[in-house]
Amino acid sequence: VPMYVSRGAVGPIVLDDGRLGMVVHELHPSVIDKLIAITDVVVPGGKGDRLVHVWRHDGTEVHRATETTSRVEGPEGTVRLRSGLTGRELPKRLVGSWAVDVETQDAQLVGRVSFVVAE
């Protein structure tokens, strides 16, 4: 059984318990000062490959977060990754289609969380 993303979401705030305070699928650029992605990856049989979050805007990579900086405590049997874009990491033009891909270190796609920024 291959690895897969069992849960994934993007939002502007993280609660003290590690969950997102709000999950968004579409938002206006005027309300964005940071974006956070959280994904739970089921890894059958153990630890598996090293995983990364790859943030894409209209198909172009804008940020890559390594597992060493984004792996956080999650449900048993999963690898939880959390990464974000803030301040200077956010592109000037935010409108468009966005995706946060979960990839292995050899660029194999495990899963994707998508959202839209619209005027």
Coordinates of N, CA, C and O in Angstrom, one line a residue:
V1 N 0.8 -1.2 0.0 CA 0.0 0.0 0.0 C 0.9 1.2 0.0 O 1.8 1.4 0.9
P2 N 0.7 2.2 -0.9 CA 1.5 3.4 -1.0 C 1.1 4.4 0.1 O 0.0 4.3 0.6
M3 N 2.0 5.3 0.3 CA 1.7 6.5 1.2 C 0.6 7.3 0.5 O 0.5 7.4 -0.7
Y4 N -0.1 8.0 1.4 CA -1.2 8.9 0.8 C -1.5 9.9 1.9 O -1.3 9.7 3.1
V5 N -2.0 11.1 1.4 CA -2.5 12.1 2.3 C -3.9 11.8 2.8 O -4.8 11.8 2.0
S6 N -4.0 11.6 4.1 CA -5.3 11.2 4.6 C -6.1 12.5 5.0 O -7.4 12.5 4.9
R7 N -5.4 13.6 5.3 CA -6.0 14.9 5.6 C -5.1 16.0 5.2 O -3.9 15.8 5.4
G8 N -5.6 17.0 4.7 CA -4.8 18.1 4.3 C -5.6 19.4 4.2 O -6.8 19.3 3.8
A9 N -5.1 20.5 4.7 CA -5.8 21.8 4.7 C -4.9 22.9 4.7 O -3.7 22.8 5.1
V10 N -5.4 24.1 4.3 CA -4.6 25.3 4.3 C -5.5 26.4 5.1 O -6.7 26.4 4.9
G11 N -4.9 27.2 5.9 CA -5.6 28.2 6.6 C -4.6 29.3 7.1 O -3.4 29.2 7.0
P12 N -5.2 30.3 7.7 CA -4.3 31.5 8.2 C -3.8 31.4 9.6 O -3.1 32.2 10.0
I13 N -4.3 30.4 10.4 CA -4.0 30.4 11.8 C -3.9 29.0 12.4 O -4.7 28.1 12.0
V14 N -2.9 28.7 13.3 CA -2.8 27.4 13.9 C -3.2 27.6 15.4 O -2.7 28.5 16.1
L15 N -4.0 26.7 15.9 CA -4.4 26.7 17.3 C -3.3 26.0 18.1 O -2.4 25.4 17.6
D16 N -3.4 26.2 19.5 CA -2.4 25.7 20.4 C -2.3 24.2 20.3 O -1.2 23.6 20.5
D17 N -3.4 23.5 19.9 CA -3.3 22.0 19.8 C -2.8 21.5 18.4 O -2.7 20.3 18.2
G18 N -2.4 22.4 17.6 CA -1.8 22.1 16.3 C -2.7 22.0 15.1 O -2.3 21.9 14.0
R19 N -4.0 22.1 15.4 CA -5.0 22.1 14.3 C -5.1 23.5 13.7 O -4.8 24.5 14.3
L20 N -5.6 23.6 12.5 CA -5.9 24.9 11.9 C -7.1 25.5 12.5 O -8.1 24.8 12.7
G21 N -7.1 26.8 12.8 CA -8.3 27.5 13.3 C -9.3 27.8 12.3 O -10.5 28.0 12.6
M22 N -9.0 27.7 11.0 CA -9.9 28.0 9.9 C -9.3 27.3 8.7 O -8.1 27.4 8.5
V23 N -10.1 26.6 8.0 CA -9.7 25.9 6.7 C -10.3 26.7 5.6 O -11.5 26.9 5.6
V24 N -9.5 27.0 4.6 CA -10.0 27.8 3.5 C -9.8 27.1 2.1 O -8.9 26.3 2.0
H25 N -10.8 27.3 1.3 CA -10.7 26.8 -0.1 C -10.6 27.9 -1.1 O -10.1 27.7 -2.2
E26 N -11.1 29.1 -0.7 CA -11.0 30.3 -1.5 C -10.9 31.5 -0.6 O -11.6 31.5 0.4
L27 N -10.0 32.4 -0.9 CA -9.9 33.6 0.0 C -9.5 34.8 -0.9 O -9.0 34.7 -2.0
H28 N -9.7 36.0 -0.3 CA -9.4 37.3 -1.0 C -8.0 37.7 -0.6 O -7.6 37.5 0.6
P29 N -7.2 38.2 -1.5 CA -5.8 38.5 -1.2 C -5.6 39.6 -0.1 O -4.6 39.6 0.6
S30 N -6.6 40.4 0.1 CA -6.5 41.4 1.2 C -6.5 40.9 2.6 O -6.1 41.6 3.5
V31 N -6.9 39.7 2.8 CA -6.9 39.1 4.1 C -5.7 38.2 4.4 O -5.6 37.6 5.5
I32 N -4.8 38.1 3.5 CA -3.6 37.2 3.6 C -2.4 37.9 4.1 O -1.9 38.8 3.5
D33 N -2.0 37.5 5.3 CA -0.6 37.9 5.8 C 0.2 36.7 6.0 O 1.5 36.8 6.1
K34 N -0.4 35.5 6.1 CA 0.3 34.3 6.2 C -0.6 33.1 5.8 O -1.8 33.3 5.9
L35 N 0.0 32.1 5.3 CA -0.8 30.9 5.0 C -0.1 29.7 5.6 O 1.2 29.6 5.5
I36 N -0.8 28.7 6.1 CA -0.2 27.6 6.8 C -0.9 26.3 6.2 O -2.1 26.3 6.1
A37 N -0.1 25.3 5.9 CA -0.6 24.0 5.4 C -0.3 23.0 6.4 O 0.8 22.9 6.9
I38 N -1.2 22.1 6.6 CA -1.0 20.9 7.5 C -1.5 19.7 6.7 O -2.6 19.7 6.2
T39 N -0.7 18.7 6.6 CA -1.0 17.4 6.0 C -0.7 16.3 6.8 O 0.4 16.3 7.5
D40 N -1.6 15.3 6.9 CA -1.3 14.0 7.5 C -1.1 12.9 6.5 O -2.0 12.7 5.6
V41 N 0.1 12.3 6.4 CA 0.4 11.3 5.4 C 0.5 10.0 6.1 O 1.2 9.8 7.1
V42 N -0.4 9.0 5.6 CA -0.3 7.7 6.1 C 0.9 7.0 5.5 O 1.0 7.0 4.2
V43 N 1.7 6.4 6.3 CA 2.9 5.7 5.9 C 2.9 4.3 6.3 O 3.3 3.9 7.4
P44 N 2.3 3.4 5.5 CA 2.1 2.0 5.8 C 3.5 1.4 6.1 O 4.4 1.6 5.3
G45 N 3.6 0.6 7.1 CA 4.8 -0.1 7.4 C 6.0 0.7 8.0 O 7.1 0.2 8.1
G46 N 5.7 1.9 8.5 CA 6.8 2.6 9.2 C 7.0 4.0 8.7 O 6.2 4.6 8.1
K47 N 8.3 4.4 8.9 CA 8.7 5.8 8.6 C 8.6 6.2 7.2 O 8.1 7.3 6.8
G48 N 9.0 5.4 6.2 CA 9.0 5.7 4.8 C 10.0 6.7 4.4 O 11.0 7.0 5.1
D49 N 9.7 7.3 3.3 CA 10.6 8.3 2.7 C 10.6 9.6 3.5 O 9.6 9.9 4.2
R50 N 11.6 10.5 3.2 CA 11.5 11.8 3.7 C 10.5 12.6 2.9 O 10.5 12.4 1.6
L51 N 9.8 13.4 3.5 CA 8.7 14.1 2.8 C 8.9 15.6 2.8 O 9.5 16.2 3.8
V52 N 8.4 16.4 1.8 CA 8.5 17.8 1.8 C 7.1 18.4 1.4 O 6.4 17.8 0.6
H53 N 6.9 19.6 1.8 CA 5.8 20.4 1.3 C 6.4 21.3 0.2 O 7.4 22.0 0.4
V54 N 5.7 21.3 -1.0 CA 6.1 22.2 -2.1 C 4.9 23.1 -2.4 O 3.8 22.6 -2.8
W55 N 5.1 24.4 -2.1 CA 4.0 25.4 -2.4 C 4.1 25.8 -3.8 O 5.2 26.2 -4.3
R56 N 3.0 25.8 -4.6 CA 3.0 26.2 -6.0 C 1.9 27.2 -6.2 O 0.8 27.1 -5.6
H57 N 2.2 28.2 -7.0 CA 1.2 29.3 -7.4 C 1.1 29.3 -8.9 O 2.1 29.4 -9.6
D58 N -0.1 29.0 -9.4 CA -0.3 28.8 -10.8 C 0.7 27.9 -11.5 O 1.3 28.1 -12.5
G59 N 1.0 26.8 -10.7 CA 1.9 25.8 -11.2 C 3.4 26.0 -11.0 O 4.2 25.1 -11.3
T60 N 3.8 27.2 -10.6 CA 5.2 27.5 -10.4 C 5.6 27.3 -8.9 O 4.9 27.9 -8.0
E61 N 6.7 26.6 -8.6 CA 7.1 26.5 -7.2 C 7.5 27.8 -6.6 O 8.3 28.5 -7.2
V62 N 7.0 28.1 -5.4 CA 7.4 29.3 -4.7 C 8.1 29.1 -3.4 O 8.7 30.0 -2.9
H63 N 7.9 27.9 -2.9 CA 8.6 27.5 -1.6 C 8.6 26.0 -1.4 O 7.7 25.3 -1.8
R64 N 9.7 25.6 -0.8 CA 9.9 24.1 -0.5 C 10.3 24.0 0.9 O 11.4 24.6 1.3
A65 N 9.5 23.3 1.7 CA 9.8 23.1 3.2 C 10.3 21.7 3.4 O 9.6 20.8 3.0
T66 N 11.4 21.5 4.0 CA 11.9 20.2 4.3 C 11.2 19.5 5.5 O 10.6 20.2 6.3
E67 N 11.3 18.2 5.5 CA 10.6 17.5 6.6 C 11.3 17.9 8.0 O 10.6 17.9 9.0
T68 N 12.6 18.1 8.0 CA 13.2 18.4 9.2 C 12.7 19.7 9.8 O 12.7 19.9 11.1
T69 N 12.2 20.7 9.0 CA 11.7 21.9 9.6 C 10.2 21.9 9.7 O 9.6 22.7 10.4
S70 N 9.5 20.9 9.1 CA 8.0 21.0 9.1 C 7.4 19.8 9.7 O 6.1 19.8 9.8
R71 N 8.1 18.8 10.1 CA 7.5 17.6 10.7 C 7.1 17.9 12.2 O 7.9 18.4 12.9
V72 N 5.8 17.7 12.5 CA 5.3 18.0 13.8 C 4.5 16.8 14.4 O 4.2 15.9 13.6
E73 N 4.2 16.8 15.6 CA 3.5 15.7 16.3 C 2.1 15.6 15.6 O 1.4 16.5 15.4
G74 N 1.8 14.3 15.2 CA 0.5 14.1 14.6 C -0.1 12.8 15.1 O 0.4 12.1 16.0
P75 N -1.2 12.4 14.5 CA -1.9 11.1 14.9 C -0.9 9.9 14.6 O -0.1 9.9 13.7
E76 N -1.1 8.9 15.5 CA -0.3 7.7 15.3 C -0.5 7.0 14.0 O -1.6 7.0 13.4
G77 N 0.6 6.6 13.3 CA 0.5 6.0 12.0 C 0.6 6.9 10.9 O 0.5 6.6 9.7
T78 N 0.8 8.2 11.2 CA 0.9 9.2 10.2 C 2.2 10.1 10.4 O 2.7 10.2 11.5
V79 N 2.6 10.8 9.3 CA 3.6 11.8 9.4 C 2.8 13.1 9.2 O 2.2 13.3 8.1
R80 N 2.9 14.0 10.1 CA 2.2 15.3 10.0 C 3.3 16.3 9.6 O 4.3 16.5 10.3
L81 N 3.0 17.0 8.5 CA 3.8 18.1 8.1 C 3.1 19.4 8.2 O 1.9 19.5 7.9
R82 N 3.8 20.5 8.6 CA 3.2 21.8 8.7 C 4.2 22.8 8.2 O 5.4 22.8 8.6
S83 N 3.8 23.6 7.3 CA 4.7 24.6 6.7 C 3.8 25.9 6.4 O 2.6 25.8 6.4
G84 N 4.5 27.0 6.2 CA 3.8 28.2 5.9 C 4.5 29.2 5.1 O 5.7 29.0 4.8
L85 N 3.8 30.1 4.6 CA 4.3 31.2 3.8 C 3.9 32.5 4.6 O 2.8 32.7 4.9
T86 N 4.9 33.3 4.9 CA 4.7 34.6 5.6 C 5.5 35.7 5.0 O 6.6 35.4 4.3
G87 N 5.2 36.9 5.2 CA 6.0 38.1 4.9 C 6.6 38.0 3.5 O 6.0 37.9 2.5
R88 N 7.9 38.0 3.5 CA 8.7 38.0 2.2 C 8.6 36.7 1.4 O 8.9 36.7 0.2
E89 N 8.2 35.6 2.0 CA 8.0 34.4 1.3 C 6.7 34.4 0.4 O 6.6 33.7 -0.6
L90 N 5.8 35.3 0.7 CA 4.6 35.4 -0.1 C 4.9 36.2 -1.4 O 5.5 37.3 -1.3
P91 N 4.5 35.7 -2.5 CA 4.7 36.5 -3.7 C 3.8 37.8 -3.7 O 2.8 37.9 -3.0
K92 N 4.2 38.8 -4.5 CA 3.5 40.1 -4.5 C 2.1 39.9 -5.1 O 1.1 40.4 -4.6
R93 N 2.0 39.0 -6.1 CA 0.7 38.8 -6.8 C 0.2 37.4 -6.2 O 0.8 36.4 -6.4
L94 N -0.9 37.5 -5.4 CA -1.4 36.3 -4.8 C -2.6 35.6 -5.5 O -2.8 34.5 -5.3
V95 N -3.2 36.4 -6.4 CA -4.4 35.9 -7.1 C -4.0 34.7 -8.0 O -3.0 34.8 -8.6
G96 N -4.8 33.6 -7.9 CA -4.6 32.5 -8.8 C -4.8 31.2 -8.1 O -5.3 31.1 -6.9
S97 N -4.4 30.1 -8.7 CA -4.6 28.8 -8.2 C -3.3 28.4 -7.4 O -2.2 28.6 -7.8
W98 N -3.6 27.8 -6.2 CA -2.5 27.4 -5.3 C -2.6 26.0 -5.0 O -3.7 25.4 -5.0
A99 N -1.5 25.3 -4.8 CA -1.4 24.0 -4.3 C -0.3 23.8 -3.4 O 0.8 24.4 -3.5
V100 N -0.5 22.9 -2.4 CA 0.6 22.5 -1.5 C 0.8 21.0 -1.8 O -0.1 20.2 -1.5
D101 N 1.9 20.6 -2.5 CA 2.1 19.2 -2.8 C 2.9 18.6 -1.7 O 3.9 19.2 -1.2
V102 N 2.6 17.3 -1.3 CA 3.4 16.5 -0.5 C 4.2 15.6 -1.4 O 3.6 14.9 -2.2
E103 N 5.6 15.8 -1.4 CA 6.4 15.0 -2.3 C 7.5 14.2 -1.5 O 7.9 14.7 -0.4
T104 N 7.9 13.1 -2.0 CA 9.1 12.4 -1.5 C 10.3 13.2 -1.9 O 10.2 14.1 -2.8
Q105 N 11.5 12.9 -1.3 CA 12.6 13.7 -1.6 C 13.1 13.5 -3.1 O 13.8 14.3 -3.6
D106 N 12.6 12.4 -3.7 CA 12.9 12.2 -5.1 C 11.8 12.7 -6.0 O 11.6 12.2 -7.1
A107 N 11.0 13.6 -5.5 CA 9.9 14.3 -6.3 C 8.7 13.5 -6.7 O 8.1 13.8 -7.7
Q108 N 8.4 12.4 -6.0 CA 7.2 11.6 -6.3 C 6.1 12.3 -5.5 O 6.2 12.5 -4.3
L109 N 5.0 12.6 -6.2 CA 3.8 13.2 -5.6 C 3.1 12.2 -4.7 O 2.7 11.1 -5.2
V110 N 2.9 12.6 -3.5 CA 2.1 11.7 -2.5 C 0.7 12.2 -2.4 O -0.3 11.4 -2.3
G111 N 0.5 13.5 -2.5 CA -0.8 14.1 -2.4 C -0.8 15.6 -2.5 O 0.3 16.2 -2.6
R112 N -2.0 16.2 -2.6 CA -2.1 17.7 -2.9 C -3.2 18.3 -2.1 O -4.3 17.7 -2.1
V113 N -3.0 19.5 -1.7 CA -4.1 20.3 -1.1 C -4.1 21.6 -2.0 O -3.1 22.2 -2.2
S114 N -5.3 21.9 -2.5 CA -5.5 23.0 -3.4 C -6.4 24.1 -2.8 O -7.3 23.8 -2.1
F115 N -6.2 25.3 -3.2 CA -7.0 26.4 -2.9 C -6.9 27.5 -3.9 O -6.0 27.5 -4.7
V116 N -7.8 28.5 -3.8 CA -7.8 29.6 -4.8 C -7.7 31.0 -4.1 O -8.4 31.1 -3.1
V117 N -7.0 31.9 -4.6 CA -7.0 33.3 -4.1 C -7.7 34.1 -5.2 O -7.2 34.1 -6.4
A118 N -8.8 34.7 -4.9 CA -9.6 35.4 -6.0 C -10.0 36.8 -5.5 O -10.3 37.0 -4.3
E119 N -10.0 37.7 -6.4 CA -10.5 39.1 -6.2 C -11.9 39.1 -5.9 O -12.7 38.4 -6.4

